[in-house]
PDB file of C-alpha atoms in Angstrom:
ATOM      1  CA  UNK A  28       7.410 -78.604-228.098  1.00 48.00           C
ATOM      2  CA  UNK A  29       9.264 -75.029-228.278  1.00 51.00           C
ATOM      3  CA  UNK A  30       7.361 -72.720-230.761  1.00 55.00           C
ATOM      4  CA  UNK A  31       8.585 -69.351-230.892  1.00 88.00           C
ATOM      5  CA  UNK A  32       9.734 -68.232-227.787  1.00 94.00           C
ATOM      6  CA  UNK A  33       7.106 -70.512-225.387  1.00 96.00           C
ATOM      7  CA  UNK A  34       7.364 -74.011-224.916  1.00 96.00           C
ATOM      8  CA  UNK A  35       3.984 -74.969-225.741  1.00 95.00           C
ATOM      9  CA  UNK A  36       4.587 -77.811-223.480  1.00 95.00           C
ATOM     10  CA  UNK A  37       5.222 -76.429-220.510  1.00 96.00           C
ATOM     11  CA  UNK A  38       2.323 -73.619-221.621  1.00 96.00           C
ATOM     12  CA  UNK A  39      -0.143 -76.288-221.533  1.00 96.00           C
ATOM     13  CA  UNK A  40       0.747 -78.078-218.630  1.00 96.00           C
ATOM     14  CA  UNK A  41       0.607 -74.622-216.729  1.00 96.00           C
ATOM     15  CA  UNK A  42      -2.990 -74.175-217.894  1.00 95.00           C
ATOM     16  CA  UNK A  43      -3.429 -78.218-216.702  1.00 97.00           C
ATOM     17  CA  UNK A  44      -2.139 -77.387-213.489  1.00 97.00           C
ATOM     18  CA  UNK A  45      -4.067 -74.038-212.917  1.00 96.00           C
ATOM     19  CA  UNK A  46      -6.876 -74.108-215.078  1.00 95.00           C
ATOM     20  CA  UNK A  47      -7.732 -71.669-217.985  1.00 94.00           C
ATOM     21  CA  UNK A  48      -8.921 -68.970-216.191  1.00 95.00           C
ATOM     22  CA  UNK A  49      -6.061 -68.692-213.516  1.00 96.00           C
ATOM     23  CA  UNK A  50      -3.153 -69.561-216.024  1.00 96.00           C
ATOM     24  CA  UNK A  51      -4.530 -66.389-217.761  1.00 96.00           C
ATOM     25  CA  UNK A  52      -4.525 -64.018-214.641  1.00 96.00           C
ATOM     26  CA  UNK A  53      -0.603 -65.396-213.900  1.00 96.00           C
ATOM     27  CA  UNK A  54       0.043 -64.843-217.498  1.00 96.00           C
ATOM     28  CA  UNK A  55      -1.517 -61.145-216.871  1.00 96.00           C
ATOM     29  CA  UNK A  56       0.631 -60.485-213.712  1.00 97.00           C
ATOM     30  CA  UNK A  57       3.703 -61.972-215.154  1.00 97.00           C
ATOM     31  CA  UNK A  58       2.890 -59.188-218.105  1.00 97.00           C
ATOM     32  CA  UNK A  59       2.747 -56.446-215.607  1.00 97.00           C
ATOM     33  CA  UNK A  60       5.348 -56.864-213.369  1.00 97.00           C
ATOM     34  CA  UNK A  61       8.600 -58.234-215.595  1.00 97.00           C
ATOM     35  CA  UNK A  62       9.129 -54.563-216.718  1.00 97.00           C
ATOM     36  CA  UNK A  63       9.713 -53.451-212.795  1.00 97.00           C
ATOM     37  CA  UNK A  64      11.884 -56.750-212.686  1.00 97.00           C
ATOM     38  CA  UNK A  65      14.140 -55.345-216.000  1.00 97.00           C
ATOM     39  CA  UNK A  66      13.652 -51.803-213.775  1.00 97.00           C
ATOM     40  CA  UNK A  67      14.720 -53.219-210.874  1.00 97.00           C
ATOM     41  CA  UNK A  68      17.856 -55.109-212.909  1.00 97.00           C
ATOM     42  CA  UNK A  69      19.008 -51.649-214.601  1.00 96.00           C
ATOM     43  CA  UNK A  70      18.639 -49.921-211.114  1.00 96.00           C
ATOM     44  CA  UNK A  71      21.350 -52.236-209.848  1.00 96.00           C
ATOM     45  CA  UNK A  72      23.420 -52.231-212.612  1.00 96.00           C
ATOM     46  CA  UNK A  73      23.468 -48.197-211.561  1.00 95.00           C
ATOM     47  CA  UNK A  74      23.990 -49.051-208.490  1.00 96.00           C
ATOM     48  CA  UNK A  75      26.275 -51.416-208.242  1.00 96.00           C
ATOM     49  CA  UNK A  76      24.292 -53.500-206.507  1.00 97.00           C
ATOM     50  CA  UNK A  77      25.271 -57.031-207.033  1.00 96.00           C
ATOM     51  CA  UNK A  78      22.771 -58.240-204.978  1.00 97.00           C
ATOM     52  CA  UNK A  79      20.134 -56.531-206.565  1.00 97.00           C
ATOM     53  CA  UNK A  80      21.090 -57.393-209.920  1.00 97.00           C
ATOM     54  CA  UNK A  81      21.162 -61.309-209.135  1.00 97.00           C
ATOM     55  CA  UNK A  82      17.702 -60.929-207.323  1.00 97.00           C
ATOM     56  CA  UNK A  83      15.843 -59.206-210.495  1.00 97.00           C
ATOM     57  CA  UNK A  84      17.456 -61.625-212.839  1.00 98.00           C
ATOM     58  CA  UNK A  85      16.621 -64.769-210.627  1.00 98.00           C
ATOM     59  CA  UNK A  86      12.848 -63.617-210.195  1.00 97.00           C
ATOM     60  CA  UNK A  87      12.660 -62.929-213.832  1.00 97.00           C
ATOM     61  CA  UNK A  88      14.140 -66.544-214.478  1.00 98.00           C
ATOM     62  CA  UNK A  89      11.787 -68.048-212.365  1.00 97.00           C
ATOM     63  CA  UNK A  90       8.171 -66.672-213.024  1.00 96.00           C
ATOM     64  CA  UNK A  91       9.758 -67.294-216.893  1.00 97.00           C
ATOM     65  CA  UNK A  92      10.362 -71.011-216.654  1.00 97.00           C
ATOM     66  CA  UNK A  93       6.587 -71.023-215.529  1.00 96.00           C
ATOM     67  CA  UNK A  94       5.240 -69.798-218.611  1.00 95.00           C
ATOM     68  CA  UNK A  95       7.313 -72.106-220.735  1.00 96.00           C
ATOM     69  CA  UNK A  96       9.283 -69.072-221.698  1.00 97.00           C
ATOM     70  CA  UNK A  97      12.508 -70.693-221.984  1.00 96.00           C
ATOM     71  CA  UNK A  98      14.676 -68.642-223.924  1.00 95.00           C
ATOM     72  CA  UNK A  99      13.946 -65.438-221.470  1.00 97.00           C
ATOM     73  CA  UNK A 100      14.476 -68.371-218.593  1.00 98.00           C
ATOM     74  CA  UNK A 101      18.146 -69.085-219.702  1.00 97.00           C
ATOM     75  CA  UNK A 102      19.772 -65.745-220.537  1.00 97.00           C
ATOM     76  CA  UNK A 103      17.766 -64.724-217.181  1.00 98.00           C
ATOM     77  CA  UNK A 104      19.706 -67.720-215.675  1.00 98.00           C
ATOM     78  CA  UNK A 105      22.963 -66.650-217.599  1.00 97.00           C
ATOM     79  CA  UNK A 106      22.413 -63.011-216.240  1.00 96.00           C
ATOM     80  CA  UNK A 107      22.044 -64.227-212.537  1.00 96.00           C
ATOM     81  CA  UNK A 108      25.293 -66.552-212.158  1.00 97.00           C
ATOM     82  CA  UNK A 109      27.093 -63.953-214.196  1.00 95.00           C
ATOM     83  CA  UNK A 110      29.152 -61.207-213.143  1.00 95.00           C
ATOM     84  CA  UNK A 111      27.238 -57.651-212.520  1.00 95.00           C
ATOM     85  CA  UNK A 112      28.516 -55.335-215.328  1.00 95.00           C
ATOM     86  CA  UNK A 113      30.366 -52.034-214.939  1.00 95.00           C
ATOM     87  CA  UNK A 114      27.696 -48.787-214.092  1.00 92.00           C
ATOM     88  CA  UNK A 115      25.970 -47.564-217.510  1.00 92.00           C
ATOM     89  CA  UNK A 116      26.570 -51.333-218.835  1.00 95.00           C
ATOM     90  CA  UNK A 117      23.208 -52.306-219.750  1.00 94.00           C
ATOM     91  CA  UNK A 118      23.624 -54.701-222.685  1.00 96.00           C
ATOM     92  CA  UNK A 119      22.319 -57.547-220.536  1.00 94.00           C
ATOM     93  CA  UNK A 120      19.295 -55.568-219.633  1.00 94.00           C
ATOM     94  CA  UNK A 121      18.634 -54.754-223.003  1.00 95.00           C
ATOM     95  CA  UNK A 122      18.775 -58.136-224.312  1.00 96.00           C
ATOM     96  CA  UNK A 123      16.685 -59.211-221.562  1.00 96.00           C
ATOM     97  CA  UNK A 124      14.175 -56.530-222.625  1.00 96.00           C
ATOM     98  CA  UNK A 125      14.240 -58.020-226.525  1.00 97.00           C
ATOM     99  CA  UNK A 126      13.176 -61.549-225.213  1.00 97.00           C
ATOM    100  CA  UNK A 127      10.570 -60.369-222.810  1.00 98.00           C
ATOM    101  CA  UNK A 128       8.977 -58.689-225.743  1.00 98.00           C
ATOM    102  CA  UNK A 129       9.022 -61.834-227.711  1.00 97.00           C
ATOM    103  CA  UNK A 130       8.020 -63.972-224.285  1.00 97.00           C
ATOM    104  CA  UNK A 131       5.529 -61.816-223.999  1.00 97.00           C
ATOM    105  CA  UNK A 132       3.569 -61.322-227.593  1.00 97.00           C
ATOM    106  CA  UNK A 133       3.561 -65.081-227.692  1.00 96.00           C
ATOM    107  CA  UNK A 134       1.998 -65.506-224.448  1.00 97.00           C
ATOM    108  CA  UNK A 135      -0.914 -62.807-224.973  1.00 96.00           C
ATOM    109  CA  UNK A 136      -1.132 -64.858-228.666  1.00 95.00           C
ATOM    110  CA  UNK A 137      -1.265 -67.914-226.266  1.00 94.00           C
ATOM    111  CA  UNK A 138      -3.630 -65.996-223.556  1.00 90.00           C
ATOM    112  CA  UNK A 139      -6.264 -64.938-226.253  1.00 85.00           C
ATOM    113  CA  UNK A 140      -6.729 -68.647-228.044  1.00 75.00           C
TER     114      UNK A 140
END
């Protein structure tokens, strides 16, 4: 069941899986370290480092499918198996940074219940 930007599903299977307490400290870490991942993204864009670019997008795609996050998952995905965009470009980083900020208020809603 998708509400918001977290599939609730997924959400609850994690904390299943894990337990309360640890699917709270991944939540937490996730938190912390997807803005170096959109850093790290931007940085390649500058670059051009294709590599790079790829690499940040396919980390933040995975550790966002985790969390149920599926919207940030798929333009994540979108962003890895596309092409890197010209130096200065960052539209895709941008957007990326819009749904992380949604990903990410629902999961510390989700964190604090």
């Amino acid at each position: 069941m998708t509400n918001g930007p977290i599939d609730l599903d997924i959400f609850a299977e994690l904390k299943d899986a894990t337990g309360d307490e640890f699917a709270a400290e991944l939540v937490n870490t996730f938190l912390d370290e997807a803005p170096g991942m959109i850093a790290e993204l931007k940085a390649a864009v500058d670059a051009s480092d294709a590599d790079g670019y790829r690499r940040a997008a396919h980390s933040i795609k995975s550790n966002a499918n985790t969390f149920g996050a599926t919207a940030l998952a798929e333009l994540a995905r979108k962003i890895e198996l596309g092409d890197i965009p010209a130096t200065g470009d960052l539209t895709d980083a941008k957007a990326l940074e819009a749904a992380f900020a949604k990903a990410a208020a629902a999961l510390r809603t989700l964190n604090n219940d």
